[in-house]
PDB file of C-alpha atoms in Angstrom:
ATOM      1  CA  LEU A 531       0.612  -0.052   0.089  1.00 40.00           C
ATOM      2  CA  VAL A 532       3.221   2.721   0.839  1.00 38.00           C
ATOM      3  CA  ALA A 533       4.851   1.426  -2.760  1.00 41.00           C
ATOM      4  CA  SER A 534       1.046   2.174  -3.833  1.00 38.00           C
ATOM      5  CA  ALA A 535       0.675   5.262  -2.573  1.00 39.00           C
ATOM      6  CA  SER A 536       4.671   6.481  -3.345  1.00 38.00           C
ATOM      7  CA  LEU A 537       4.332   5.745  -6.970  1.00 34.00           C
ATOM      8  CA  LEU A 538       1.269   7.461  -7.413  1.00 36.00           C
ATOM      9  CA  ALA A 539       2.142  10.655  -5.965  1.00 39.00           C
ATOM     10  CA  ALA A 540       5.616  10.648  -8.374  1.00 39.00           C
ATOM     11  CA  LEU A 541       3.928   9.827 -10.959  1.00 36.00           C
ATOM     12  CA  SER A 542       1.513  13.239 -10.368  1.00 38.00           C
ATOM     13  CA  LEU A 543       4.419  15.193  -9.779  1.00 39.00           C
ATOM     14  CA  THR A 544       6.648  13.634 -13.583  1.00 38.00           C
ATOM     15  CA  MET A 545       2.607  14.457 -15.605  1.00 38.00           C
ATOM     16  CA  ALA A 546       2.170  18.111 -16.049  1.00 40.00           C
ATOM     17  CA  GLN A 547       0.647  20.743 -13.835  1.00 43.00           C
ATOM     18  CA  PRO A 548      -1.370  24.049 -14.070  1.00 49.00           C
ATOM     19  CA  SER A 549       0.444  26.843 -13.181  1.00 52.00           C
ATOM     20  CA  PHE A 550      -0.084  30.086 -11.387  1.00 49.00           C
ATOM     21  CA  ALA A 551       1.954  33.606 -10.397  1.00 55.00           C
ATOM     22  CA  ALA A 552       0.353  35.859  -8.085  1.00 56.00           C
ATOM     23  CA  THR A 553       0.953  39.521  -7.764  1.00 68.00           C
ATOM     24  CA  HIS A 554       0.346  41.985  -4.937  1.00 69.00           C
ATOM     25  CA  GLY A 555       0.109  45.556  -5.447  1.00 77.00           C
ATOM     26  CA  GLU A 556      -1.803  49.337  -5.353  1.00 79.00           C
ATOM     27  CA  GLU A 557      -4.313  50.148  -7.328  1.00 80.00           C
ATOM     28  CA  PRO A 558      -4.378  53.614  -8.234  1.00 85.00           C
ATOM     29  CA  SER A 559      -7.030  55.895  -7.917  1.00 90.00           C
ATOM     30  CA  PHE A 560      -8.478  57.643 -11.043  1.00 93.00           C
ATOM     31  CA  THR A 561     -11.232  59.976 -12.322  1.00 96.00           C
ATOM     32  CA  VAL A 562     -13.182  59.089 -16.325  1.00 96.00           C
ATOM     33  CA  ASP A 563     -15.685  61.035 -17.498  1.00 98.00           C
ATOM     34  CA  LEU A 564     -18.062  60.329 -20.161  1.00 97.00           C
ATOM     35  CA  PRO A 565     -20.049  61.798 -22.181  1.00 98.00           C
ATOM     36  CA  ALA A 566     -24.142  62.321 -22.425  1.00 98.00           C
ATOM     37  CA  GLY A 567     -24.934  58.798 -23.549  1.00 97.00           C
ATOM     38  CA  ALA A 568     -21.854  56.476 -22.875  1.00 96.00           C
ATOM     39  CA  GLY A 569     -22.452  55.695 -18.906  1.00 96.00           C
ATOM     40  CA  CYS A 570     -26.125  57.282 -18.682  1.00 98.00           C
ATOM     41  CA  SER A 571     -28.222  60.096 -20.700  1.00 98.00           C
ATOM     42  CA  PHE A 572     -26.297  62.795 -18.659  1.00 98.00           C
ATOM     43  CA  PRO A 573     -22.346  63.604 -18.708  1.00 98.00           C
ATOM     44  CA  LEU A 574     -20.881  61.484 -15.777  1.00 98.00           C
ATOM     45  CA  ARG A 575     -18.039  60.531 -13.956  1.00 98.00           C
ATOM     46  CA  LEU A 576     -16.582  58.178 -11.720  1.00 97.00           C
ATOM     47  CA  GLU A 577     -13.622  58.449  -9.368  1.00 96.00           C
ATOM     48  CA  SER A 578     -12.543  56.574  -7.017  1.00 94.00           C
ATOM     49  CA  SER A 579      -9.882  55.900  -4.314  1.00 93.00           C
ATOM     50  CA  SER A 580      -6.735  53.794  -4.371  1.00 92.00           C
ATOM     51  CA  GLY A 581      -7.427  50.305  -3.292  1.00 90.00           C
ATOM     52  CA  LYS A 582      -4.227  47.242  -3.221  1.00 91.00           C
ATOM     53  CA  VAL A 583      -4.588  44.549  -5.446  1.00 88.00           C
ATOM     54  CA  ARG A 584      -3.442  40.718  -5.569  1.00 90.00           C
ATOM     55  CA  THR A 585      -3.742  39.781  -9.262  1.00 90.00           C
ATOM     56  CA  ILE A 586      -3.098  35.368  -9.510  1.00 90.00           C
ATOM     57  CA  SER A 587      -2.838  34.007 -13.344  1.00 88.00           C
ATOM     58  CA  PHE A 588      -2.650  30.852 -14.040  1.00 89.00           C
ATOM     59  CA  THR A 589      -1.352  28.915 -17.250  1.00 84.00           C
ATOM     60  CA  THR A 590      -3.451  25.516 -18.140  1.00 80.00           C
ATOM     61  CA  GLU A 591      -1.257  22.206 -18.497  1.00 82.00           C
ATOM     62  CA  ASN A 592      -0.287  23.795 -22.381  1.00 82.00           C
ATOM     63  CA  GLY A 593       1.374  27.035 -21.232  1.00 81.00           C
ATOM     64  CA  GLN A 594      -1.398  28.486 -22.700  1.00 79.00           C
ATOM     65  CA  PRO A 595      -2.748  31.430 -20.306  1.00 77.00           C
ATOM     66  CA  GLY A 596      -6.107  30.081 -18.031  1.00 85.00           C
ATOM     67  CA  ARG A 597      -7.653  32.079 -15.331  1.00 87.00           C
ATOM     68  CA  ILE A 598      -7.150  35.025 -13.805  1.00 88.00           C
ATOM     69  CA  ILE A 599      -9.032  36.000 -10.678  1.00 88.00           C
ATOM     70  CA  SER A 600      -8.609  39.554  -8.851  1.00 89.00           C
ATOM     71  CA  VAL A 601      -9.195  40.290  -5.498  1.00 89.00           C
ATOM     72  CA  LYS A 602      -9.221  43.479  -4.758  1.00 89.00           C
ATOM     73  CA  THR A 603      -9.941  45.331  -1.131  1.00 89.00           C
ATOM     74  CA  GLY A 604     -13.035  48.404  -0.407  1.00 87.00           C
ATOM     75  CA  VAL A 605     -12.544  51.457  -2.268  1.00 93.00           C
ATOM     76  CA  VAL A 606     -14.890  54.638  -1.699  1.00 94.00           C
ATOM     77  CA  LEU A 607     -15.864  55.298  -5.438  1.00 95.00           C
ATOM     78  CA  THR A 608     -18.400  59.041  -6.144  1.00 97.00           C
ATOM     79  CA  TYR A 609     -20.589  59.508  -9.657  1.00 98.00           C
ATOM     80  CA  THR A 610     -20.839  62.874 -10.466  1.00 98.00           C
ATOM     81  CA  ASN A 611     -23.703  64.683 -12.774  1.00 98.00           C
ATOM     82  CA  LEU A 612     -22.005  66.800 -14.385  1.00 98.00           C
ATOM     83  CA  ALA A 613     -25.226  68.491 -15.444  1.00 98.00           C
ATOM     84  CA  THR A 614     -26.103  69.230 -12.093  1.00 98.00           C
ATOM     85  CA  GLU A 615     -22.547  68.279 -10.445  1.00 98.00           C
ATOM     86  CA  GLU A 616     -24.901  66.032  -7.169  1.00 98.00           C
ATOM     87  CA  SER A 617     -22.979  63.617  -6.504  1.00 98.00           C
ATOM     88  CA  VAL A 618     -22.999  59.852  -4.732  1.00 97.00           C
ATOM     89  CA  SER A 619     -20.273  58.305  -2.511  1.00 97.00           C
ATOM     90  CA  ILE A 620     -20.570  54.097  -2.033  1.00 95.00           C
ATOM     91  CA  LYS A 621     -17.209  52.824   0.180  1.00 94.00           C
ATOM     92  CA  THR A 622     -16.682  49.811  -1.061  1.00 92.00           C
ATOM     93  CA  SER A 623     -15.776  46.818   1.125  1.00 90.00           C
ATOM     94  CA  GLY A 624     -13.507  44.729  -1.657  1.00 90.00           C
ATOM     95  CA  SER A 625     -14.743  42.496  -4.409  1.00 94.00           C
ATOM     96  CA  VAL A 626     -12.592  38.988  -5.891  1.00 94.00           C
ATOM     97  CA  THR A 627     -13.402  38.492 -10.518  1.00 94.00           C
ATOM     98  CA  SER A 628     -12.596  36.168 -11.837  1.00 94.00           C
ATOM     99  CA  ALA A 629     -12.036  35.958 -15.763  1.00 94.00           C
ATOM    100  CA  VAL A 630     -11.883  32.793 -17.461  1.00 94.00           C
ATOM    101  CA  PRO A 631     -10.247  33.013 -21.597  1.00 91.00           C
ATOM    102  CA  ILE A 632     -13.086  31.250 -23.876  1.00 91.00           C
ATOM    103  CA  ASP A 633     -11.981  31.920 -26.681  1.00 89.00           C
ATOM    104  CA  GLY A 634      -8.986  33.434 -27.401  1.00 84.00           C
ATOM    105  CA  VAL A 635     -10.608  37.367 -27.758  1.00 92.00           C
ATOM    106  CA  THR A 636     -13.273  36.747 -25.484  1.00 95.00           C
ATOM    107  CA  GLU A 637     -13.275  35.750 -21.713  1.00 95.00           C
ATOM    108  CA  LEU A 638     -16.080  34.810 -18.765  1.00 96.00           C
ATOM    109  CA  HIS A 639     -16.177  37.075 -16.044  1.00 96.00           C
ATOM    110  CA  THR A 640     -17.262  36.687 -12.875  1.00 97.00           C
ATOM    111  CA  ALA A 641     -17.469  39.449  -9.887  1.00 96.00           C
ATOM    112  CA  THR A 642     -19.031  38.607  -6.494  1.00 96.00           C
ATOM    113  CA  GLY A 643     -18.635  41.892  -4.019  1.00 95.00           C
ATOM    114  CA  HIS A 644     -18.899  45.585  -4.807  1.00 95.00           C
ATOM    115  CA  ASN A 645     -18.760  45.704  -8.546  1.00 94.00           C
ATOM    116  CA  ARG A 646     -19.425  48.767 -11.751  1.00 94.00           C
ATOM    117  CA  LEU A 647     -20.790  48.281 -13.972  1.00 96.00           C
ATOM    118  CA  ILE A 648     -21.262  50.606 -16.648  1.00 96.00           C
ATOM    119  CA  LEU A 649     -22.923  49.474 -20.219  1.00 96.00           C
ATOM    120  CA  PHE A 650     -22.697  51.182 -23.425  1.00 96.00           C
ATOM    121  CA  PRO A 651     -25.756  51.356 -26.004  1.00 96.00           C
ATOM    122  CA  ASP A 652     -23.963  49.086 -28.437  1.00 95.00           C
ATOM    123  CA  ASP A 653     -23.808  46.374 -25.172  1.00 96.00           C
ATOM    124  CA  VAL A 654     -26.489  43.787 -23.849  1.00 96.00           C
ATOM    125  CA  PRO A 655     -28.825  44.732 -22.558  1.00 96.00           C
ATOM    126  CA  ASN A 656     -28.328  47.939 -24.643  1.00 96.00           C
ATOM    127  CA  GLY A 657     -26.823  51.197 -22.623  1.00 96.00           C
ATOM    128  CA  PRO A 658     -26.567  53.260 -21.356  1.00 97.00           C
ATOM    129  CA  THR A 659     -26.687  52.164 -17.474  1.00 97.00           C
ATOM    130  CA  THR A 660     -24.340  53.201 -14.833  1.00 98.00           C
ATOM    131  CA  THR A 661     -25.281  50.215 -12.046  1.00 97.00           C
ATOM    132  CA  GLN A 662     -23.441  49.795  -8.564  1.00 96.00           C
ATOM    133  CA  TYR A 663     -23.728  46.059  -7.598  1.00 96.00           C
ATOM    134  CA  ASN A 664     -23.416  44.044  -4.277  1.00 96.00           C
ATOM    135  CA  GLY A 665     -23.787  40.968  -5.299  1.00 96.00           C
ATOM    136  CA  LYS A 666     -22.840  38.862  -8.228  1.00 97.00           C
ATOM    137  CA  ILE A 667     -22.103  39.776 -12.085  1.00 97.00           C
ATOM    138  CA  VAL A 668     -21.149  37.557 -14.610  1.00 97.00           C
ATOM    139  CA  TYR A 669     -20.683  38.511 -18.097  1.00 96.00           C
ATOM    140  CA  THR A 670     -18.663  37.926 -21.133  1.00 96.00           C
ATOM    141  CA  PHE A 671     -16.139  40.545 -22.182  1.00 94.00           C
ATOM    142  CA  ASN A 672     -14.324  40.584 -25.484  1.00 95.00           C
ATOM    143  CA  THR A 673     -10.826  42.347 -25.238  1.00 91.00           C
ATOM    144  CA  GLN A 674     -10.689  43.630 -28.434  1.00 93.00           C
ATOM    145  CA  THR A 675     -14.374  45.615 -28.825  1.00 92.00           C
ATOM    146  CA  PHE A 676     -14.617  45.695 -25.101  1.00 91.00           C
ATOM    147  CA  PHE A 677     -18.510  44.436 -25.885  1.00 93.00           C
ATOM    148  CA  ILE A 678     -19.764  43.818 -22.685  1.00 94.00           C
ATOM    149  CA  GLU A 679     -22.817  40.982 -22.367  1.00 96.00           C
ATOM    150  CA  VAL A 680     -24.221  40.432 -18.867  1.00 97.00           C
ATOM    151  CA  VAL A 681     -25.220  36.345 -18.585  1.00 97.00           C
ATOM    152  CA  GLU A 682     -26.825  37.130 -15.016  1.00 97.00           C
ATOM    153  CA  THR A 683     -26.577  39.310 -11.881  1.00 97.00           C
ATOM    154  CA  SER A 684     -27.307  38.710  -8.671  1.00 97.00           C
ATOM    155  CA  GLY A 685     -28.007  40.976  -4.710  1.00 97.00           C
ATOM    156  CA  LYS A 686     -27.928  44.064  -4.062  1.00 97.00           C
ATOM    157  CA  ALA A 687     -28.401  46.652  -7.937  1.00 97.00           C
ATOM    158  CA  THR A 688     -27.625  50.368  -7.179  1.00 97.00           C
ATOM    159  CA  ASP A 689     -28.925  52.449 -10.301  1.00 98.00           C
ATOM    160  CA  ILE A 690     -26.442  54.843 -10.490  1.00 98.00           C
ATOM    161  CA  CYS A 691     -28.329  57.091 -12.581  1.00 98.00           C
ATOM    162  CA  ALA A 692     -31.576  57.375 -11.737  1.00 98.00           C
ATOM    163  CA  GLU A 693     -29.991  58.039  -8.007  1.00 97.00           C
ATOM    164  CA  LEU A 694     -27.846  61.189 -10.180  1.00 98.00           C
ATOM    165  CA  SER A 695     -31.334  62.186 -12.428  1.00 95.00           C
TER     166      SER A 695
END
């Protein structure tokens, strides 16, 4: 029995294994201004405080890029209606996002925790919408066109455009 266990352990060490690399870093603060019709029907500013991020990148047995997991600390997000200067700030408590390559161009993203989702007019469903989620979002993301198609959402959703109208 011990010899069989030793042989099994030796075989598992010689077989191709998926690998991963982890990085720790700072997610810098940023400000993004979107024109009317992009994130909301009015011009919208999104500001984020800085935070910490840990990214774990996996490779497949064949050495191809695989799943990427990002774990982020909470930040303060401030949304501002640039037409009225009305704003709303949300202190988030962190998020985890998993991105899995589908076909070399498209990724399946699963985001849990506090996440923002800005949909443009050519996304599915059609924007403009800006929603702050505390829950789960599953969507496909095209890395070349940035097209998003929402697969499912759950949890608390705050319609930022309605809040600032």
